[in-house]
Coordinates of C-alpha atoms and ligand atoms in Angstrom, one line a residue:
M816 CA -43.7 -199.7 153.5
T817 CA -46.4 -200.9 155.8
I818 CA -47.1 -200.9 159.5
Q819 CA -46.7 -204.3 161.1
T820 CA -48.2 -205.4 164.4
T821 CA -46.0 -208.1 166.0
P822 CA -46.6 -210.0 169.2
T823 CA -44.1 -209.4 172.1
Q824 CA -43.6 -210.5 175.7
A825 CA -42.9 -208.3 178.7
F826 CA -39.4 -207.9 180.1
A827 CA -38.9 -207.7 183.8
G828 CA -37.1 -204.7 185.3
Q829 CA -38.0 -201.9 182.8
R830 CA -38.5 -199.4 185.5
P831 CA -36.8 -196.0 184.8
G832 CA -34.4 -194.9 187.6
T833 CA -33.2 -191.4 188.6
S834 CA -32.8 -190.5 184.9
G835 CA -34.5 -192.9 182.6
L836 CA -34.0 -196.6 181.8
R837 CA -30.3 -197.5 181.9
K838 CA -29.0 -200.9 181.3
K839 CA -26.0 -202.7 179.9
V840 CA -25.9 -202.6 176.1
S841 CA -26.2 -206.4 176.1
V842 CA -29.6 -206.0 177.8
F843 CA -30.8 -203.5 175.2
L844 CA -29.6 -205.8 172.4
Q845 CA -32.2 -208.5 173.3
P846 CA -34.8 -208.7 170.6
N847 CA -37.7 -206.4 171.3
Y848 CA -36.2 -205.0 174.5
L849 CA -36.0 -201.4 173.3
E850 CA -39.2 -201.9 171.2
N851 CA -41.2 -203.0 174.3
F852 CA -40.1 -199.9 176.2
V853 CA -40.8 -197.4 173.5
Q854 CA -44.1 -199.1 172.6
S855 CA -45.1 -198.9 176.3
L856 CA -44.1 -195.2 176.3
F857 CA -46.2 -194.5 173.2
D858 CA -49.1 -196.5 174.5
V859 CA -49.1 -194.4 177.7
L860 CA -48.7 -191.1 175.9
N861 CA -51.5 -192.1 173.5
A862 CA -53.8 -193.0 176.3
S863 CA -53.0 -190.2 178.7
A864 CA -53.1 -187.1 176.6
P865 CA -56.0 -184.9 177.9
D866 CA -57.3 -184.1 174.4
G867 CA -57.8 -187.7 173.6
L868 CA -55.6 -187.4 170.6
G869 CA -52.4 -188.5 172.3
L870 CA -49.4 -188.4 169.9
H871 CA -51.6 -188.0 166.9
G872 CA -50.6 -184.9 165.0
Q873 CA -47.7 -184.2 167.5
T874 CA -44.0 -183.5 167.1
L875 CA -41.3 -185.3 169.0
V876 CA -37.6 -184.5 169.3
L877 CA -35.1 -187.4 169.1
G878 CA -31.4 -187.6 169.6
G879 CA -28.7 -189.1 171.8
D880 CA -25.1 -188.8 172.9
G881 CA -23.7 -190.9 170.1
R882 CA -22.7 -193.9 172.3
Y883 CA -22.7 -197.5 171.0
H884 CA -26.2 -198.5 169.8
N885 CA -27.3 -194.9 169.3
R886 CA -27.7 -195.1 165.6
V887 CA -29.5 -198.4 165.6
A888 CA -31.9 -197.3 168.3
V889 CA -32.7 -194.1 166.4
Q890 CA -33.8 -196.1 163.4
T891 CA -36.0 -198.4 165.5
I892 CA -37.6 -195.5 167.4
L893 CA -38.4 -193.7 164.1
K894 CA -40.2 -196.8 162.8
L895 CA -42.1 -197.2 166.0
A896 CA -43.1 -193.5 166.1
A897 CA -44.3 -193.7 162.5
A898 CA -46.5 -196.6 163.4
N899 CA -48.0 -195.0 166.6
G900 CA -49.4 -191.8 165.3
V901 CA -46.6 -189.3 165.6
R902 CA -46.8 -186.6 162.9
R903 CA -43.3 -185.3 162.9
V904 CA -39.9 -186.1 164.5
L905 CA -37.1 -183.5 164.8
L906 CA -34.0 -185.7 164.7
G907 CA -30.5 -184.4 165.5
Q908 CA -28.2 -185.0 162.5
G909 CA -26.5 -188.3 162.8
G910 CA -28.8 -189.1 165.8
I911 CA -26.9 -186.6 167.9
L912 CA -28.4 -184.2 170.4
S913 CA -27.0 -183.4 173.9
T914 CA -29.4 -183.7 176.7
P915 CA -29.7 -179.9 177.2
A916 CA -30.1 -179.5 173.5
V917 CA -33.1 -181.8 173.4
S918 CA -34.6 -179.7 176.1
A919 CA -33.8 -176.5 174.2
V920 CA -35.3 -177.9 170.9
I921 CA -38.5 -179.1 172.6
R922 CA -39.0 -175.6 174.1
A923 CA -37.9 -173.6 171.1
R924 CA -40.1 -175.6 168.6
E925 CA -43.0 -176.2 171.1
A926 CA -42.8 -180.0 170.6
F927 CA -45.0 -182.5 172.5
G928 CA -41.9 -184.1 174.0
G929 CA -38.6 -185.7 173.2
I930 CA -36.6 -188.9 173.6
V931 CA -33.0 -188.7 174.8
L932 CA -30.8 -191.7 174.2
S933 CA -28.0 -191.6 176.8
A934 CA -26.7 -193.3 179.9
S935 CA -25.1 -189.9 180.8
H936 CA -21.7 -190.4 182.4
N937 CA -21.8 -194.2 182.4
P938 CA -19.2 -195.8 180.1
G939 CA -20.2 -196.7 176.6
G940 CA -19.3 -199.3 174.0
P941 CA -20.5 -202.9 173.5
D942 CA -19.7 -203.7 177.2
G943 CA -20.9 -200.3 178.5
D944 CA -24.3 -198.9 179.2
F945 CA -27.2 -197.6 177.1
G946 CA -30.2 -195.6 178.2
I947 CA -33.4 -194.0 177.1
K948 CA -35.4 -191.1 178.7
Y949 CA -38.5 -189.3 177.9
N950 CA -38.8 -185.5 178.3
A951 CA -42.2 -183.7 178.4
S952 CA -43.3 -180.5 176.6
N953 CA -41.6 -178.3 179.2
G954 CA -38.3 -179.8 178.0
G955 CA -37.8 -181.6 181.3
P956 CA -37.6 -185.2 182.4
A957 CA -41.0 -187.0 182.6
T958 CA -42.8 -187.0 186.0
E959 CA -42.6 -190.0 188.2
T960 CA -46.3 -190.6 187.5
L961 CA -45.6 -190.9 183.8
T962 CA -42.5 -193.1 184.2
E963 CA -44.4 -195.4 186.6
A964 CA -47.3 -195.7 184.1
V965 CA -44.7 -196.6 181.4
Y966 CA -43.2 -199.2 183.7
A967 CA -46.6 -200.7 184.4
R968 CA -47.3 -200.8 180.7
T969 CA -44.0 -202.6 180.1
Q970 CA -45.4 -205.4 182.3
T971 CA -48.5 -205.9 180.2
V972 CA -47.5 -204.9 176.7
T973 CA -48.3 -207.7 174.2
Q974 CA -47.8 -206.1 170.8
I975 CA -45.6 -203.7 168.9
N976 CA -46.6 -201.4 166.1
I977 CA -43.7 -200.8 163.8
S978 CA -43.1 -199.7 160.2
D979 CA -41.1 -202.0 158.0
A980 CA -39.7 -199.0 156.1
P981 CA -36.0 -199.1 155.2
D982 CA -33.6 -197.1 157.4
L983 CA -33.6 -193.4 157.0
A984 CA -30.6 -191.3 156.0
I985 CA -30.0 -189.8 159.4
D986 CA -26.8 -187.9 158.4
T987 CA -28.6 -185.8 155.8
L988 CA -30.2 -182.5 156.8
G989 CA -33.7 -181.9 155.6
V990 CA -37.1 -183.6 155.6
Q991 CA -37.8 -187.3 154.8
Q992 CA -40.9 -189.3 155.1
I993 CA -41.7 -192.6 156.8
E994 CA -45.3 -193.9 156.5
T995 CA -47.2 -190.6 157.0
M996 CA -44.7 -189.2 159.5
Q997 CA -42.2 -186.5 158.6
V998 CA -38.6 -186.8 159.9
E999 CA -36.8 -183.5 159.8
V1000 CA -33.1 -184.0 160.4
I1001 CA -31.9 -180.8 162.1
D1002 CA -28.5 -179.2 162.9
P1003 CA -28.0 -180.4 166.5
V1004 CA -26.3 -177.2 167.6
A1005 CA -28.2 -174.4 166.0
D1006 CA -31.2 -174.0 168.5
Y1007 CA -28.9 -174.4 171.5
A1008 CA -26.4 -171.9 170.2
A1009 CA -29.1 -169.3 169.7
L1010 CA -30.2 -169.7 173.3
M1011 CA -26.6 -169.3 174.6
R1012 CA -26.4 -166.1 172.5
E1013 CA -29.4 -164.7 174.4
L1014 CA -27.9 -165.4 177.8
F1015 CA -24.2 -164.5 177.5
D1016 CA -22.2 -161.5 176.4
F1017 CA -20.7 -163.0 173.2
D1018 CA -19.0 -159.8 172.3
L1019 CA -17.2 -159.7 175.6
L1020 CA -16.2 -163.4 175.2
R1021 CA -14.9 -162.8 171.7
G1022 CA -12.8 -159.9 173.0
M1023 CA -11.3 -162.2 175.7
F1024 CA -10.1 -164.7 173.2
A1025 CA -9.0 -162.0 170.8
R1026 CA -6.8 -160.6 173.6
G1027 CA -5.3 -164.1 174.2
F1028 CA -7.4 -165.7 177.0
T1029 CA -6.7 -169.4 177.0
M1030 CA -8.9 -172.3 177.8
R1031 CA -9.1 -176.1 177.6
V1032 CA -12.4 -177.9 177.3
D1033 CA -12.3 -181.7 177.6
A1034 CA -15.4 -183.1 175.9
M1035 CA -14.3 -186.6 176.8
N1036 CA -15.0 -188.0 173.3
A1037 CA -18.7 -187.4 174.0
V1038 CA -21.5 -185.3 172.7
G1039 CA -20.4 -182.0 174.1
G1040 CA -17.6 -181.8 171.6
P1041 CA -19.5 -180.5 168.6
Y1042 CA -21.4 -177.9 170.7
A1043 CA -18.2 -176.6 172.4
K1044 CA -16.3 -176.5 169.1
E1045 CA -18.9 -174.7 167.2
I1046 CA -19.6 -172.1 169.9
L1047 CA -16.2 -171.6 171.4
E1048 CA -13.9 -172.1 168.5
G1049 CA -16.4 -171.2 165.7
E1050 CA -18.4 -168.4 167.0
L1051 CA -16.2 -166.9 169.8
G1052 CA -12.9 -167.3 168.2
A1053 CA -11.1 -169.5 170.7
P1054 CA -8.0 -171.0 169.1
V1055 CA -8.6 -174.4 167.3
G1056 CA -7.6 -177.1 169.7
T1057 CA -9.2 -175.3 172.7
V1058 CA -11.7 -178.2 172.8
V1059 CA -10.0 -181.6 173.1
N1060 CA -11.5 -185.0 172.7
A1061 CA -14.2 -183.3 170.7
T1062 CA -15.5 -186.0 168.5
P1063 CA -18.3 -188.2 170.0
L1064 CA -17.1 -191.8 169.8
P1065 CA -19.3 -194.9 170.4
D1066 CA -17.1 -196.0 173.3
F1067 CA -15.9 -192.5 174.3
G1068 CA -12.5 -193.7 173.3
G1069 CA -12.4 -195.8 176.4
L1070 CA -12.8 -192.7 178.7
H1071 CA -15.3 -192.7 181.5
P1072 CA -17.1 -189.5 180.6
D1073 CA -17.8 -188.2 184.0
P1074 CA -16.3 -184.8 184.6
N1075 CA -14.8 -185.1 188.1
P1076 CA -11.2 -185.0 189.2
V1077 CA -10.9 -188.7 189.1
N1078 CA -12.3 -189.5 185.6
A1079 CA -11.1 -186.2 184.0
E1080 CA -7.6 -186.7 185.4
N1081 CA -6.0 -185.5 182.1
L1082 CA -7.6 -182.1 182.4
I1083 CA -6.6 -181.8 186.1
S1084 CA -3.0 -182.6 185.4
H1085 CA -3.0 -180.3 182.4
M1086 CA -4.3 -177.5 184.6
A1087 CA -1.6 -178.1 187.1
R1088 CA 1.2 -177.5 184.5
S1089 CA 3.2 -174.3 184.7
D1090 CA 2.0 -173.3 181.3
A1091 CA -1.7 -174.2 182.1
P1092 CA -4.4 -172.2 180.3
D1093 CA -6.4 -169.6 182.2
F1094 CA -9.5 -171.8 182.4
G1095 CA -10.3 -175.5 182.2
A1096 CA -13.6 -177.4 182.0
A1097 CA -15.0 -180.8 181.1
M1098 CA -18.4 -182.3 180.3
D1099 CA -20.0 -185.7 180.6
G1100 CA -21.3 -188.2 178.1
D1101 CA -24.5 -186.3 177.2
A1102 CA -23.1 -182.8 178.1
D1103 CA -25.4 -181.9 180.9
R1104 CA -22.7 -182.2 183.6
N1105 CA -19.7 -179.8 183.9
M1106 CA -16.5 -179.5 185.9
V1107 CA -14.9 -176.0 186.3
V1108 CA -11.2 -175.9 186.8
G1109 CA -8.8 -173.0 187.4
R1110 CA -5.0 -173.1 187.4
N1111 CA -4.3 -176.0 189.7
F1112 CA -7.7 -175.5 191.3
V1113 CA -10.9 -177.5 191.0
V1114 CA -14.2 -175.8 191.8
T1115 CA -16.7 -178.0 193.6
P1116 CA -20.1 -178.1 192.0
S1117 CA -21.7 -176.8 195.3
D1118 CA -19.3 -173.8 195.3
S1119 CA -20.0 -173.3 191.6
L1120 CA -23.7 -172.9 192.3
A1121 CA -23.0 -170.5 195.2
L1122 CA -20.7 -168.3 193.1
M1123 CA -23.1 -168.2 190.2
T1124 CA -25.9 -167.1 192.6
A1125 CA -23.7 -164.4 194.1
H1126 CA -22.6 -163.0 190.7
A1127 CA -25.6 -163.7 188.5
K1128 CA -26.4 -160.0 187.9
L1129 CA -23.1 -159.7 186.0
I1130 CA -24.4 -162.1 183.3
P1131 CA -26.7 -160.5 180.7
G1132 CA -29.3 -163.3 180.9
Y1133 CA -29.7 -162.8 184.7
K1134 CA -29.0 -159.1 185.1
A1135 CA -32.6 -158.5 186.4
G1136 CA -31.7 -160.8 189.3
L1137 CA -32.8 -164.3 190.3
L1138 CA -36.3 -165.5 191.4
G1139 CA -34.8 -168.0 193.7
V1140 CA -32.3 -171.0 193.8
A1141 CA -32.6 -174.7 194.4
R1142 CA -30.1 -177.4 195.3
S1143 CA -30.5 -181.1 195.9
M1144 CA -30.4 -182.2 199.5
P1145 CA -26.9 -183.7 199.4
T1146 CA -25.4 -180.6 197.7
S1147 CA -23.5 -178.4 200.1
A1148 CA -25.3 -175.5 201.8
A1149 CA -22.8 -173.0 200.4
V1150 CA -25.6 -171.6 198.2
D1151 CA -28.0 -171.2 201.1
R1152 CA -25.6 -168.7 202.6
V1153 CA -25.6 -166.6 199.5
A1154 CA -29.4 -166.9 199.1
R1155 CA -29.8 -165.7 202.7
A1156 CA -27.5 -162.7 202.1
L1157 CA -29.3 -161.7 199.0
G1158 CA -32.8 -162.4 200.4
L1159 CA -33.5 -165.1 197.8
P1160 CA -35.8 -168.1 198.3
C1161 CA -33.7 -171.3 198.5
F1162 CA -35.2 -174.8 198.0
E1163 CA -33.8 -178.2 199.0
T1164 CA -35.0 -181.0 196.8
P1165 CA -34.3 -184.7 196.5
T1166 CA -31.5 -185.9 194.2
G1167 CA -32.4 -185.8 190.5
W1168 CA -32.9 -183.0 188.1
K1169 CA -36.6 -183.7 187.7
F1170 CA -37.4 -182.2 191.1
F1171 CA -36.3 -178.8 189.9
G1172 CA -38.8 -178.9 187.0
N1173 CA -41.8 -177.8 189.0
L1174 CA -39.9 -174.9 190.7
L1175 CA -38.6 -173.7 187.4
D1176 CA -42.0 -174.0 185.6
A1177 CA -43.7 -172.1 188.5
G1178 CA -41.2 -169.3 188.3
R1179 CA -39.9 -169.9 191.9
V1180 CA -36.3 -170.4 191.0
T1181 CA -33.8 -169.4 188.2
L1182 CA -30.7 -171.3 189.1
C1183 CA -30.4 -174.9 190.4
G1184 CA -27.6 -177.3 191.0
E1185 CA -26.5 -180.7 192.3
E1186 CA -23.2 -181.8 193.9
S1187 CA -22.8 -184.3 191.1
Y1188 CA -21.3 -181.7 188.7
G1189 CA -24.7 -180.5 187.5
T1190 CA -25.8 -176.9 187.3
G1191 CA -28.4 -175.2 185.2
S1192 CA -31.0 -172.5 185.0
S1193 CA -34.5 -171.7 183.7
H1194 CA -33.3 -171.5 180.1
V1195 CA -33.9 -175.3 179.7
R1196 CA -35.3 -178.0 182.0
E1197 CA -32.1 -180.1 182.2
K1198 CA -28.7 -179.3 183.8
D1199 CA -26.4 -177.9 181.2
G1200 CA -22.7 -178.4 180.9
L1201 CA -21.7 -175.9 178.3
W1202 CA -24.0 -173.3 179.7
A1203 CA -22.1 -173.6 183.0
I1204 CA -18.8 -173.2 181.2
L1205 CA -20.0 -170.1 179.4
F1206 CA -21.3 -168.7 182.6
W1207 CA -17.9 -169.0 184.3
L1208 CA -16.2 -167.7 181.2
N1209 CA -18.5 -164.7 181.2
L1210 CA -18.0 -164.2 184.9
Q1211 CA -14.2 -164.1 184.4
G1212 CA -14.6 -161.6 181.6
A1213 CA -17.0 -159.4 183.5
T1214 CA -14.8 -159.3 186.7
G1215 CA -11.4 -159.6 185.1
R1216 CA -10.6 -162.2 187.8
S1217 CA -9.4 -165.8 187.7
V1218 CA -11.4 -168.8 188.8
E1219 CA -9.1 -169.3 191.8
S1220 CA -9.3 -165.7 193.0
L1221 CA -13.1 -165.6 192.6
V1222 CA -13.5 -168.7 194.7
H1223 CA -11.1 -167.6 197.4
E1224 CA -12.8 -164.3 197.7
H1225 CA -16.1 -166.1 198.0
W1226 CA -14.9 -168.1 200.9
R1227 CA -13.6 -165.0 202.7
T1228 CA -17.0 -163.4 202.3
Y1229 CA -19.3 -166.3 203.0
G1230 CA -17.1 -168.9 204.7
R1231 CA -16.1 -172.2 203.1
N1232 CA -18.3 -175.4 203.0
Y1233 CA -15.7 -178.2 202.8
Y1234 CA -17.4 -180.9 200.8
T1235 CA -16.7 -184.4 199.5
R1236 CA -18.7 -187.4 198.2
H1237 CA -17.4 -190.9 198.9
D1238 CA -18.8 -193.6 196.6
Y1239 CA -18.8 -197.3 197.5
E1240 CA -19.5 -199.0 194.2
G1241 CA -20.5 -202.6 193.5
V1242 CA -21.8 -203.3 197.0
A1243 CA -23.9 -206.4 197.3
V1244 CA -27.6 -205.2 197.1
D1245 CA -28.6 -206.9 200.4
A1246 CA -25.6 -205.4 202.3
A1247 CA -26.5 -201.9 201.0
N1248 CA -30.2 -202.2 201.8
G1249 CA -29.3 -203.6 205.2
L1250 CA -27.1 -200.7 206.0
M1251 CA -29.7 -198.2 205.0
A1252 CA -32.5 -200.0 206.9
D1253 CA -30.4 -200.2 210.1
L1254 CA -29.5 -196.6 209.8
R1255 CA -33.1 -195.6 209.5
A1256 CA -34.0 -197.6 212.5
A1257 CA -31.1 -196.0 214.5
L1258 CA -32.2 -192.4 213.7
P1259 CA -34.2 -191.7 216.9
G1260 CA -31.2 -192.7 219.0
L1261 CA -28.8 -190.5 217.1
L1262 CA -30.6 -187.2 217.7
G1263 CA -28.8 -185.3 220.5
R1264 CA -25.8 -187.6 220.4
I1265 CA -22.4 -186.0 220.9
F1266 CA -19.5 -186.9 218.6
G1267 CA -16.3 -185.1 219.7
S1268 CA -17.1 -181.4 219.7
R1269 CA -20.3 -181.9 217.6
C1270 CA -23.9 -182.6 218.6
V1271 CA -26.5 -184.1 216.2
V1272 CA -29.3 -181.6 216.0
L1273 CA -31.2 -183.3 213.2
A1274 CA -31.4 -187.0 212.3
D1275 CA -33.9 -187.9 209.7
D1276 CA -34.7 -189.6 206.4
F1277 CA -35.2 -186.7 204.0
A1278 CA -38.7 -186.2 202.7
Y1279 CA -39.7 -183.6 200.2
N1280 CA -43.0 -181.8 200.0
D1281 CA -43.2 -180.3 196.6
P1282 CA -44.4 -176.7 197.1
V1283 CA -45.9 -176.6 193.6
D1284 CA -47.9 -179.8 193.2
A1285 CA -47.9 -180.9 196.9
S1286 CA -46.6 -184.3 196.0
V1287 CA -44.5 -186.0 198.7
S1288 CA -41.2 -187.9 198.1
K1289 CA -40.1 -190.0 201.0
A1290 CA -36.9 -191.9 202.0
Q1291 CA -34.6 -189.6 199.9
G1292 CA -31.5 -190.1 202.1
V1293 CA -30.5 -190.3 205.7
R1294 CA -29.2 -187.0 207.1
L1295 CA -27.2 -186.2 210.2
I1296 CA -26.9 -182.5 210.8
F1297 CA -24.7 -181.1 213.5
D1298 CA -24.8 -178.0 215.6
D1299 CA -21.8 -176.5 213.8
G1300 CA -23.5 -176.8 210.3
A1301 CA -21.6 -180.1 209.5
R1302 CA -23.7 -182.7 207.6
V1303 CA -23.3 -186.4 207.0
I1304 CA -25.6 -187.9 204.4
F1305 CA -26.2 -191.5 203.2
R1306 CA -28.1 -192.6 200.2
L1307 CA -28.1 -195.3 197.6
S1308 CA -27.6 -194.4 193.9
G1309 CA -30.6 -194.7 191.6
T1310 CA -28.5 -194.7 188.4
G1311 CA -26.1 -197.5 188.8
T1312 CA -26.4 -200.7 186.7
E1313 CA -24.3 -203.1 188.7
G1314 CA -25.0 -204.0 192.4
A1315 CA -25.6 -201.1 194.7
T1316 CA -23.6 -197.9 195.1
L1317 CA -23.6 -196.3 198.5
R1318 CA -23.0 -192.5 198.4
L1319 CA -21.7 -190.8 201.5
Y1320 CA -21.7 -187.0 201.5
L1321 CA -19.6 -185.1 204.0
E1322 CA -19.7 -181.4 204.7
S1323 CA -18.3 -179.0 207.3
Y1324 CA -18.4 -175.2 207.5
E1325 CA -15.3 -173.0 208.1
A1326 CA -15.7 -169.3 208.6
D1327 CA -12.1 -168.6 209.5
P1328 CA -10.1 -167.6 206.4
A1329 CA -6.9 -168.9 208.1
R1330 CA -8.4 -172.4 208.0
Q1331 CA -9.9 -172.4 204.6
D1332 CA -7.0 -174.0 202.7
I1333 CA -6.8 -177.4 204.3
P1334 CA -6.8 -180.4 201.8
V1335 CA -10.5 -181.4 201.6
Q1336 CA -10.1 -185.1 202.6
S1337 CA -8.1 -184.1 205.7
A1338 CA -10.6 -181.5 206.6
L1339 CA -13.4 -184.1 206.5
A1340 CA -11.5 -187.1 207.8
D1341 CA -13.3 -186.9 211.2
L1342 CA -16.7 -186.9 209.6
A1343 CA -15.7 -189.9 207.4
A1344 CA -14.7 -191.8 210.6
L1345 CA -18.0 -190.8 212.3
A1346 CA -20.0 -192.1 209.3
D1347 CA -18.2 -195.4 209.5
Q1348 CA -18.8 -195.6 213.2
V1349 CA -22.5 -194.9 212.8
A1350 CA -23.2 -197.1 209.7
G1351 CA -20.5 -199.8 209.8
I1352 CA -19.6 -199.1 206.2
A1353 CA -16.3 -201.0 206.1
R1354 CA -17.7 -204.0 208.0
R1355 CA -20.8 -204.3 205.9
T1356 CA -19.3 -203.6 202.5
G1357 CA -16.0 -205.3 203.1
M1358 CA -14.3 -202.2 201.6
S1359 CA -11.7 -200.4 203.6
G1360 CA -12.5 -197.1 201.8
P1361 CA -14.5 -195.6 199.0
S1362 CA -14.0 -196.6 195.3
V1363 CA -14.2 -192.9 194.4
A1364 CA -13.8 -189.8 196.5
T1365 CA -14.4 -186.5 194.8
Ligands
G1P1193 C1 -26.7 -189.3 190.1 C2 -26.4 -188.0 190.8 C3 -27.6 -187.1 190.7 C4 -27.9 -186.9 189.3 C5 -28.1 -188.2 188.6 C6 -28.3 -188.1 187.1 O1 -27.8 -190.0 190.7 O2 -26.1 -188.3 192.2 O3 -27.3 -185.9 191.4 O4 -29.1 -186.2 189.1 O5 -27.0 -189.1 188.8 O6 -27.3 -187.5 186.4 P1 -27.6 -191.2 191.7 O7 -26.8 -192.2 191.1 O8 -26.9 -190.6 192.9 O9 -29.0 -191.6 192.0
ZN1194 ZN1 -25.3 -186.5 182.0

């Protein structure tokens, strides 16, 4: 085998979005498309490392969610890594590693960084999406400075260094060699499971299952399956069959692996049966998202974060208390109320997990979460689906209470933040940009305006001043905040691959326990109408309602 240097030409549009470079599989299948991006990444890493050595002598972690093209991409990346100075790659067996597991392995093995192959919750298969993301040595997504540098490099890259070695045996555990680089195929679950053992009371959980506690985890034919099976069924003694759709499939068996009530409808209907298990949960394509479900009861991610914060001291890994909490701006303010009551710092960041990284690294927060079914803690630098599920399991074990009763009690104590997100998908890009531009222009006139019984007390385009590195992120979403705590937020998705997706986030606060059980969409119907009145959503998109409301 030898290292080849082959000429290449730049591709337009290789700018990573909210969470890496995501495109249709057909785009990634173009000759040199993946190679250009990875070569650009390696060029930037080689040029930017402070010691001048770059990747030389370093270890990278590699794995993906098993979607279509995962196995081919793994082989290509190994050959590129071997030709660009990497000393060692830790590869998940079969090319498999969940996103939180990549983060855990980078941290546990003190690797230089890692590459995650995933398009998260986007559908997979030949007609679906593929994605690639780089994580740094803290285990978290690369900074915007780095991803921008990679993007710039993709525009000027002219050659690819790649080994012509034959494919590696990626299903066989152990060490192999490619050029001078070692490839160690590792058990994808082991490091992650060890971390979970440190955080949760596994004896308590084993006791719960031994006494007949029932649970259903829907892994949606995605990468969370092997993790949930090994930990829940293997180590904790949950009955075989507790984890369903547990084998990662290249096309997720046709499922849309996004754990929300719409896409995980099977789990929702199962949990509504009279013989429903005690606890239900689902994860997304790369197992960083989670949905928590009680009997005929779905917990919103915003409430999940608030309850975790309120009860953290009951969980062994957090018994010393929390340093602080953080939520993305569109996530409901339910956690703010708990933080205030407990005297904890509470941060509001732009959408995207990467903004939590600095706060976690600086020891300012322990828990963080997003409305988009993402919750996590300082144990890794990604959100973590199975971690959230184990947290809720441990919480039920420690309190002896069901999911439903825990949430109802929470609302009685803190009040309820009614919350929904309306997605308008496949909107023409110009129409979506026009809507946002006009809204931004209208902001000064909206301040102080009265809508029914509510008055707008804040109308702005959210900007974030990172308290750790003082960087500023502007234009992160238009906010209308009302005098009664209600919020209406507009932003465009940064992860979609077709047209634009307008996200509308609606929230209202209800302190009165007698009014805390209204169906969510009715409770927020007036705010939805207000949003349409202000932004002309129906008129501009030609859609009479959202494509998805969760
Ligand atoms: C979406 C979610 C966001 C999450 C991201 C990656 O981004 O809204 O919370 O961090 O996926 O999972 P968006 O498409 O809204 O930019
Ligand atoms: Zn994901």
